[in-house]
Coordinates of C-alpha atoms and ligand atoms in Angstrom, one line a residue:
M725 CA -9.9 33.5 -0.1
P726 CA -10.0 30.2 2.9
E727 CA -13.5 29.0 2.6
G728 CA -15.8 28.8 5.2
E729 CA -17.9 26.4 6.3
P730 CA -21.6 26.9 6.6
G731 CA -22.8 26.3 10.6
T732 CA -19.6 27.4 11.8
K733 CA -19.5 31.1 13.9
K734 CA -15.8 31.6 13.0
A735 CA -15.4 29.6 9.9
M736 CA -12.3 26.9 9.5
S737 CA -10.6 27.0 6.4
R738 CA -10.0 23.6 4.7
I739 CA -6.7 23.1 5.3
E740 CA -7.3 23.8 9.0
G741 CA -10.4 21.3 8.8
C742 CA -7.9 19.1 7.2
I743 CA -5.0 19.2 10.1
A744 CA -7.7 19.2 12.7
F745 CA -8.9 15.8 11.1
L746 CA -5.6 14.5 10.0
Q747 CA -4.7 14.3 14.1
R748 CA -7.8 12.6 15.1
L749 CA -7.1 9.8 12.8
I750 CA -3.5 10.0 14.5
Q751 CA -5.2 9.7 17.4
T752 CA -7.8 6.5 16.5
R753 CA -5.3 3.3 16.2
S754 CA -6.2 1.2 13.4
M755 CA -3.8 -1.9 13.5
P756 CA -5.0 -4.7 10.5
G757 CA -8.0 -6.0 11.9
E758 CA -8.8 -3.2 14.3
E759 CA -9.8 -0.9 11.8
G760 CA -13.3 0.0 13.1
D761 CA -13.5 3.5 15.2
L762 CA -11.1 4.7 11.9
A763 CA -13.5 3.7 9.1
A764 CA -16.5 5.4 11.7
L765 CA -14.6 9.1 12.3
V766 CA -13.8 8.7 8.7
A767 CA -17.4 8.2 7.9
S768 CA -19.0 10.4 9.9
E769 CA -16.7 12.9 8.6
M770 CA -17.3 12.6 4.9
E771 CA -21.1 13.2 5.8
R772 CA -20.4 16.1 8.0
L773 CA -18.4 17.6 4.3
G774 CA -21.5 17.1 2.3
Y775 CA -21.0 13.8 0.2
D776 CA -23.6 12.6 -1.6
E777 CA -23.3 9.0 -0.5
V778 CA -21.2 7.7 2.5
S779 CA -20.6 4.0 3.5
V780 CA -18.9 0.8 5.0
D781 CA -18.9 -2.6 2.7
A782 CA -18.8 -5.5 3.5
A783 CA -15.4 -5.9 4.5
G784 CA -15.2 -2.4 6.2
N785 CA -13.9 -0.8 3.6
V786 CA -15.6 3.2 4.0
I787 CA -16.7 4.6 0.3
G788 CA -17.9 8.2 0.2
L789 CA -19.1 8.8 -3.9
V790 CA -20.1 12.7 -4.8
R791 CA -22.1 12.4 -7.3
G792 CA -21.2 13.6 -11.2
R793 CA -22.9 14.6 -14.9
G794 CA -22.3 10.7 -15.8
E795 CA -20.3 13.4 -18.9
A796 CA -16.6 11.4 -18.0
P797 CA -15.6 8.5 -16.8
S798 CA -15.9 7.6 -13.2
V799 CA -12.6 8.1 -11.0
M800 CA -11.9 6.2 -7.7
F801 CA -8.9 8.0 -4.7
N802 CA -8.1 5.3 -2.4
T803 CA -6.3 5.1 0.3
H804 CA -6.4 2.7 3.0
L805 CA -7.5 2.7 6.9
D806 CA -5.2 0.3 8.9
H807 CA -0.8 1.3 9.4
V808 CA 2.5 -0.6 11.0
D809 CA 3.0 -1.0 14.4
A810 CA 4.9 1.5 16.8
G811 CA 7.2 -0.2 18.7
D812 CA 8.2 1.7 21.9
P813 CA 7.1 4.7 22.1
A814 CA 10.2 6.6 23.8
D815 CA 12.2 5.9 20.6
W816 CA 10.1 9.0 19.2
P817 CA 10.7 12.7 19.5
H818 CA 7.3 12.6 19.7
D819 CA 3.7 10.5 20.7
P820 CA 3.6 8.0 17.9
F821 CA -0.4 8.6 17.9
G822 CA -0.2 12.3 19.8
G823 CA -1.0 13.9 16.3
E824 CA 1.3 16.7 17.5
I825 CA 2.4 19.9 15.1
H826 CA 6.0 20.9 15.5
D827 CA 7.6 23.6 13.0
G828 CA 5.5 23.2 10.4
L829 CA 5.7 19.1 10.8
L830 CA 2.5 17.0 11.9
W831 CA 3.7 13.6 14.0
G832 CA 2.9 10.5 14.4
R833 CA 2.3 7.0 12.9
G834 CA 0.2 7.0 9.7
A835 CA 1.4 11.1 8.6
A836 CA 2.7 9.9 5.1
D837 CA 1.3 6.3 5.8
I838 CA -1.3 6.4 5.3
K839 CA -3.8 9.3 7.6
G840 CA -1.9 11.9 6.2
P841 CA -2.4 11.8 2.4
L842 CA -6.1 9.8 2.6
A843 CA -7.4 13.0 4.9
A844 CA -5.9 15.0 2.0
Q845 CA -8.2 13.3 -0.4
V846 CA -11.5 13.4 1.9
Y847 CA -10.9 17.0 2.0
G848 CA -10.1 17.3 -0.9
I849 CA -12.6 15.9 -2.9
A850 CA -14.7 17.8 -0.2
A851 CA -14.1 20.9 -1.6
L852 CA -16.4 19.4 -4.6
A853 CA -18.9 18.1 -2.4
A854 CA -19.3 21.5 -0.6
A855 CA -19.8 23.6 -3.4
A856 CA -22.6 21.3 -4.0
E857 CA -21.1 20.6 -7.9
R858 CA -21.3 18.5 -10.0
P859 CA -18.6 17.6 -11.1
A860 CA -18.4 15.6 -14.5
G861 CA -18.4 12.2 -14.2
D862 CA -18.7 10.5 -10.6
V863 CA -16.1 10.8 -7.4
Y864 CA -15.3 8.1 -5.0
V865 CA -13.6 8.0 -2.0
T866 CA -12.1 5.1 -1.0
A867 CA -10.3 3.9 2.3
V868 CA -9.7 0.1 2.8
V869 CA -9.0 -2.5 5.4
Q870 CA -5.1 -4.0 5.9
E871 CA -3.8 -2.8 3.3
E872 CA -0.8 -3.8 5.1
V873 CA -0.9 -7.0 5.0
G874 CA -1.7 -8.2 1.9
G875 CA -4.3 -6.2 0.4
L876 CA -8.1 -7.6 2.1
G877 CA -10.1 -5.0 1.7
A878 CA -9.1 -3.7 -1.6
R879 CA -9.3 -7.1 -2.6
Y880 CA -12.6 -7.2 -1.9
M881 CA -13.6 -3.4 -3.8
A882 CA -11.6 -4.6 -6.5
D883 CA -14.5 -6.7 -7.4
T884 CA -17.6 -5.1 -6.1
L885 CA -16.5 -1.7 -6.9
A886 CA -15.8 -0.7 -11.1
P887 CA -15.0 3.0 -11.2
D888 CA -12.5 3.5 -14.5
L889 CA -9.9 5.3 -12.9
T890 CA -7.9 5.2 -10.2
V891 CA -6.4 7.8 -7.8
I892 CA -3.2 5.7 -5.0
G893 CA -2.5 8.0 -2.4
E894 CA -0.1 6.2 -1.1
P895 CA 3.1 8.5 0.0
S896 CA 4.6 10.1 -3.3
R897 CA 5.9 13.7 -2.7
N898 CA 3.3 15.1 -4.5
E899 CA 4.7 13.6 -7.1
V900 CA 3.5 11.4 -10.1
R901 CA 3.9 7.2 -9.6
R902 CA 3.1 5.0 -12.5
G903 CA 3.2 1.7 -10.9
H904 CA 5.7 -0.6 -8.8
R905 CA 6.8 -3.7 -8.7
G906 CA 4.6 -7.4 -6.7
R907 CA 5.6 -8.9 -4.3
V908 CA 5.6 -12.6 -3.8
E909 CA 6.2 -14.1 -0.3
I910 CA 7.9 -17.8 -0.7
Q911 CA 8.4 -20.2 1.6
V912 CA 11.5 -22.8 1.2
R913 CA 10.9 -25.8 2.8
V914 CA 13.9 -28.7 3.1
R915 CA 13.0 -31.9 5.3
G916 CA 16.4 -34.2 6.2
R917 CA 17.1 -36.5 9.0
M918 CA 17.9 -35.2 12.4
A919 CA 20.7 -36.7 14.0
H920 CA 22.8 -36.1 17.7
A921 CA 25.2 -33.0 16.1
S922 CA 27.6 -35.4 17.6
M923 CA 27.0 -38.0 14.6
T924 CA 26.9 -36.0 10.9
K925 CA 27.2 -38.8 9.1
I926 CA 24.0 -40.9 10.2
G927 CA 22.6 -36.8 9.8
R928 CA 21.2 -35.3 6.9
N929 CA 21.5 -31.3 7.4
P930 CA 19.0 -29.6 5.2
L931 CA 20.6 -26.0 6.5
T932 CA 23.4 -27.3 4.5
V933 CA 20.7 -27.4 1.8
I934 CA 19.4 -23.6 2.3
G935 CA 22.6 -23.4 2.2
R936 CA 23.4 -24.4 -1.6
F937 CA 20.1 -22.5 -2.2
L938 CA 21.3 -19.2 -0.8
A939 CA 24.7 -18.8 -3.2
A940 CA 23.0 -20.1 -5.9
L941 CA 20.6 -18.0 -4.9
E942 CA 23.4 -14.8 -5.7
G943 CA 23.7 -15.3 -9.0
L944 CA 20.5 -16.0 -10.1
D945 CA 19.8 -13.8 -13.2
L946 CA 16.3 -11.8 -12.7
P947 CA 13.6 -10.2 -15.2
D948 CA 14.9 -6.5 -15.8
D949 CA 11.6 -4.3 -16.3
P950 CA 11.7 -1.2 -18.6
D951 CA 9.4 0.7 -16.9
L952 CA 9.8 -1.3 -13.1
G953 CA 14.4 -2.5 -13.0
R954 CA 14.9 -5.2 -12.1
A955 CA 12.9 -7.9 -10.2
T956 CA 14.5 -8.6 -6.9
I957 CA 14.9 -12.0 -4.4
A958 CA 15.6 -10.8 -0.6
P959 CA 16.1 -14.0 2.3
T960 CA 14.2 -12.3 5.7
L961 CA 13.6 -15.6 7.8
I962 CA 15.4 -18.5 8.7
G963 CA 13.8 -21.4 11.0
T964 CA 14.4 -25.0 11.9
D965 CA 12.3 -27.5 13.8
Q966 CA 15.4 -27.7 16.6
T967 CA 16.1 -25.5 19.3
S968 CA 18.5 -27.2 20.9
A969 CA 22.1 -26.3 19.9
N970 CA 23.5 -30.0 19.9
V971 CA 21.2 -31.5 16.9
I972 CA 20.9 -31.9 13.5
P973 CA 17.6 -30.3 12.3
G974 CA 15.0 -32.5 10.4
E975 CA 13.2 -29.4 9.1
A976 CA 14.5 -26.2 7.4
T977 CA 12.6 -23.4 6.6
L978 CA 13.3 -20.3 4.3
T979 CA 11.5 -17.6 3.9
L980 CA 12.1 -15.2 0.9
D981 CA 10.4 -12.0 -0.5
C982 CA 10.1 -11.1 -4.0
R983 CA 10.0 -8.0 -5.8
T984 CA 7.8 -9.2 -9.1
V985 CA 8.1 -8.0 -12.9
P986 CA 4.5 -8.0 -14.4
A987 CA 5.7 -10.9 -16.3
Q988 CA 6.1 -13.0 -12.8
T989 CA 3.8 -14.6 -10.5
G990 CA 4.0 -17.2 -7.0
E991 CA 3.9 -19.8 -9.8
T992 CA 6.3 -18.3 -12.9
L993 CA 8.6 -17.8 -9.3
R994 CA 7.9 -20.9 -7.9
E995 CA 9.1 -22.6 -11.2
R996 CA 12.1 -20.9 -11.6
L997 CA 13.4 -21.2 -8.4
L998 CA 12.4 -24.9 -7.6
P999 CA 15.7 -26.5 -9.9
V1000 CA 17.9 -24.2 -8.6
L1001 CA 17.0 -25.4 -4.8
R1002 CA 16.8 -29.3 -6.0
A1003 CA 20.2 -29.5 -7.6
G1004 CA 21.7 -28.1 -4.0
D1005 CA 20.1 -30.8 -2.8
I1006 CA 21.9 -33.8 -0.8
E1007 CA 21.0 -37.3 -1.0
G1008 CA 18.2 -38.2 1.9
T1009 CA 17.0 -34.8 2.0
E1010 CA 13.8 -33.4 0.1
S1011 CA 13.2 -30.1 -0.8
D1012 CA 10.1 -28.1 -2.0
I1013 CA 8.8 -24.1 -2.6
L1014 CA 5.4 -23.3 -1.4
I1015 CA 3.6 -19.5 -1.8
P1016 CA 1.9 -19.8 1.8
V1017 CA -1.6 -18.6 2.0
H1018 CA -3.0 -16.3 4.6
A1019 CA -6.2 -16.7 5.8
R1020 CA -7.7 -13.6 7.0
V1021 CA -10.7 -11.7 8.6
S1022 CA -12.1 -8.1 9.3
Y1023 CA -12.7 -6.2 11.4
A1024 CA -16.0 -6.2 10.4
G1025 CA -16.1 -10.0 10.3
Y1026 CA -15.5 -10.6 6.7
E1027 CA -13.6 -14.2 5.8
M1028 CA -11.2 -14.0 3.2
T1029 CA -7.6 -16.9 2.3
Y1030 CA -5.6 -15.7 -0.7
P1031 CA -1.9 -16.5 -1.8
A1032 CA 1.5 -13.9 -0.6
D1033 CA 0.8 -13.0 -3.9
N1034 CA 0.6 -9.3 -4.7
P1035 CA 0.9 -8.3 -8.4
A1036 CA 3.3 -5.5 -10.4
H1037 CA 1.3 -2.5 -12.5
A1038 CA 2.8 0.2 -14.6
I1039 CA 1.9 2.1 -17.2
A1040 CA 3.9 4.2 -19.1
S1041 CA 5.0 7.8 -19.0
D1042 CA 3.3 8.8 -21.8
H1043 CA 0.4 7.1 -21.4
P1044 CA -2.7 9.6 -22.0
A1045 CA -3.9 8.6 -17.9
I1046 CA 0.3 10.6 -17.0
T1047 CA 0.4 12.9 -18.7
T1048 CA -3.6 14.4 -18.6
V1049 CA -2.8 14.2 -14.5
V1050 CA 1.1 15.9 -15.1
D1051 CA -1.0 18.6 -16.8
V1052 CA -3.6 19.2 -14.1
L1053 CA -1.5 19.1 -11.3
D1054 CA 1.0 21.1 -12.9
P1055 CA -0.3 24.7 -12.0
V1056 CA -1.3 23.0 -8.3
L1057 CA 2.3 22.2 -7.7
G1058 CA 4.1 25.4 -9.8
G1059 CA 6.1 23.1 -12.0
P1060 CA 5.3 19.8 -13.9
P1061 CA 5.7 17.2 -10.9
P1062 CA 8.2 14.5 -11.8
V1063 CA 7.0 10.3 -12.7
D1064 CA 8.7 8.2 -11.0
V1065 CA 7.7 4.1 -9.8
W1066 CA 7.9 3.5 -6.2
D1067 CA 10.0 1.6 -4.4
F1068 CA 7.4 -0.8 -2.2
A1069 CA 4.1 -2.5 -3.6
T1070 CA 0.3 -0.9 -3.2
D1071 CA -3.2 -2.0 -3.6
G1072 CA -2.9 -0.7 -7.1
G1073 CA -2.2 -4.4 -8.1
H1074 CA -5.5 -5.7 -7.0
F1075 CA -7.0 -2.2 -8.5
S1076 CA -5.1 -2.7 -12.0
E1077 CA -5.4 -6.3 -12.5
A1078 CA -9.2 -5.9 -12.1
G1079 CA -8.7 -3.1 -15.3
M1080 CA -8.5 -0.1 -13.8
I1081 CA -6.1 2.8 -14.9
V1082 CA -4.4 3.3 -12.1
V1083 CA -1.9 6.3 -10.8
G1084 CA 0.2 7.2 -7.7
F1085 CA -0.3 10.5 -5.4
G1086 CA -0.3 11.6 -1.9
P1087 CA 1.2 14.3 0.0
G1088 CA 4.0 13.1 2.4
D1089 CA 8.1 11.7 1.9
D1090 CA 7.9 7.3 1.9
R1091 CA 11.0 7.2 2.7
L1092 CA 9.4 8.2 6.1
A1093 CA 6.7 5.2 6.1
H1094 CA 6.7 2.9 8.7
T1095 CA 9.9 4.6 11.0
V1096 CA 9.9 6.5 14.6
S1097 CA 10.6 9.6 12.8
E1098 CA 7.3 9.9 10.7
H1099 CA 5.7 13.1 9.3
I1100 CA 4.6 14.8 7.6
E1101 CA 4.5 19.0 6.6
I1102 CA 1.9 20.7 6.7
D1103 CA 2.6 22.4 3.0
D1104 CA 2.8 19.6 2.1
L1105 CA -0.4 18.1 2.7
E1106 CA -2.5 21.8 2.1
K1107 CA -0.9 20.8 -2.0
G1108 CA -1.5 17.3 -2.1
M1109 CA -5.4 17.8 -0.6
R1110 CA -5.6 20.9 -3.6
G1111 CA -4.1 18.8 -6.1
N1112 CA -7.3 16.0 -5.2
E1113 CA -9.5 18.3 -6.1
A1114 CA -8.0 19.0 -9.2
L1115 CA -7.7 15.7 -10.2
A1116 CA -11.5 15.4 -9.2
R1117 CA -12.6 18.4 -10.8
E1118 CA -10.5 17.8 -14.1
W1119 CA -8.6 14.5 -15.0
P1120 CA -11.3 12.0 -16.3
S1121 CA -12.4 15.2 -18.6
R1122 CA -9.1 15.7 -20.2
Y1123 CA -8.2 11.5 -19.7
A1124 CA -11.6 11.2 -21.8
A1125 CA -10.6 13.9 -24.2
V1126 CA -7.2 12.7 -25.3
S1127 CA -7.8 8.3 -24.9
Ligands
ZN1832 ZN1 0.4 2.7 2.6

């Protein structure tokens, strides 16, 4: 039986409310640094749905709370407010900011990453708020800023809000995720000597060093983690200080996207790669490796600088946090959900680093994230909403009982 909401003549079922909310979320653009309108929309919806407390913190993150009885650990359901660029709308089958529904699929930028999962968390936990039901422990629903550009919002929240358990709502096809590799960005810089391109004996070409380094990377043995698989390094950007094709450049830069396992940090990667790079130096070149530092400001005016270093995290598949999540979701999803790791990094690394137990669960297909085919199945959205509701009701006390 669909539950109605008080005060409406023909009561909307909760999934209908969730769908309409998701459409409004998609229609409200929220690129990193521009999430103000979306934050206001999420906060006002939480208030309307009867959350006990709704606030926006100094970074601009939205925090909703359904207060518990203090008899179980607190749990946070977390997603983010921002999305990546939609590119050319002409490349999409439907308007990326329309929130249109066709054949049971809801289309648009953010449908899977992350507005579908955000709606499924806000409306899943709304079941507890509307029933004026006190869950065993406090239940937070949070949506943070700037996840797509290094996690300013989550970095701030990890220092200011301390729930015991966290459900990261990044799309997981309603499966359970127990971690992911980290992401470190590395910049390789090689200085040489600029010269007329006809005078190769006078110039010291930094691209020669970059070329040797790229070849050496191919054969590098990287750590293999039993939980997360092998670390990887992908060269992504290359540039020189030149725009003329007939000049040997004075400097060349190379960017590496490194997917790390828990033992690795930006610093350990630098120590590993620097000798490999310098082994390829030619007489007269100088090489170095840097971890870029990003300076970001949120829509709320909060400033932060941080290195391009997002930590990996993982918990074992037989950890009580995972087994209890699977047990709670089993009856809701019609069978035990598969447990796996995510390919991509999430804000979960920041929360895990702050000492929280982090588990992933969200509707939507992660393989559609950041594409022009982004959509979510309405059925998937509803299952995600009901899964979140069950997790909010049962997971903290079940986990406390066995850990
Ligand atoms: Zn995301």
